[in-house]
């Protein structure tokens, strides 16, 4: 069996960690192998919350979704090499 990391931590809240993804959607993502954390709105620490990453098509469990050395946030903000 596949461990989803527990049930919804707070049945009274739609989005326990305030990241824009419902707790149910975060559990679905975990089932698909994308590890989000219900207690942390930015699971990978890149500066974009998990909801933004899902909407943008980046991976909320990878700091650098495309592996080019820039964080997802830097790319979204328009990184300038200076």
XYZ file of C-alpha atoms in Angstrom:
82
model
C 0.000 0.000 0.000
C 1.040 3.597 -0.568
C 1.458 5.856 2.476
C -0.077 9.285 1.921
C 1.392 10.639 5.119
C -1.811 10.648 7.121
C -5.284 12.015 6.773
C -6.395 15.598 6.469
C -4.978 17.243 9.626
C -7.926 19.578 10.164
C -11.349 18.637 8.837
C -12.660 22.118 9.644
C -10.330 23.854 7.192
C -10.309 23.476 3.413
C -6.640 24.471 3.173
C -4.819 23.883 6.453
C -1.493 25.440 5.430
C -2.902 28.337 3.365
C -1.046 27.510 0.146
C -4.073 27.643 -2.152
C -4.317 23.859 -2.522
C -7.039 21.996 -0.697
C -5.835 19.398 1.762
C -7.520 16.777 -0.434
C -5.564 17.994 -3.493
C -2.294 17.813 -1.549
C -3.071 14.215 -0.620
C -3.794 13.474 -4.313
C -0.459 15.006 -5.311
C 1.334 12.820 -2.767
C -0.312 9.769 -4.289
C 1.139 10.897 -7.646
C 4.617 11.120 -6.102
C 4.693 14.908 -5.626
C 5.475 15.459 -1.968
C 3.754 18.463 -0.494
C 3.509 19.001 3.237
C 0.171 19.942 4.738
C 1.808 22.046 7.435
C 4.087 24.023 5.108
C 2.758 26.264 2.316
C 6.125 26.148 0.465
C 7.183 22.501 0.628
C 10.436 22.914 -1.321
C 11.473 26.294 0.131
C 11.915 28.032 -3.230
C 9.755 31.058 -2.418
C 6.635 29.970 -4.342
C 3.836 28.406 -2.363
C 2.614 24.976 -3.421
C -0.599 26.326 -4.945
C 1.319 28.752 -7.146
C 3.631 25.967 -8.290
C 0.764 23.697 -9.302
C -0.881 26.552 -11.250
C 2.428 27.442 -12.934
C 3.288 23.853 -13.796
C 6.392 23.629 -11.617
C 6.933 20.882 -9.056
C 6.094 21.954 -5.481
C 8.512 19.375 -4.106
C 11.544 20.479 -6.167
C 13.405 23.742 -5.523
C 14.524 23.805 -9.179
C 11.890 21.936 -11.210
C 13.757 22.035 -14.529
C 17.227 21.383 -13.111
C 18.929 24.466 -14.595
C 20.392 25.753 -11.337
C 17.830 28.531 -10.775
C 15.051 28.266 -8.240
C 11.518 28.211 -9.581
C 10.915 31.572 -7.867
C 13.932 33.164 -9.586
C 12.623 32.022 -12.947
C 9.093 33.250 -12.296
C 10.437 36.609 -11.130
C 12.560 36.967 -14.266
C 16.120 36.166 -13.230
C 18.630 38.696 -14.480
C 22.268 37.554 -14.671
C 23.237 41.167 -14.136
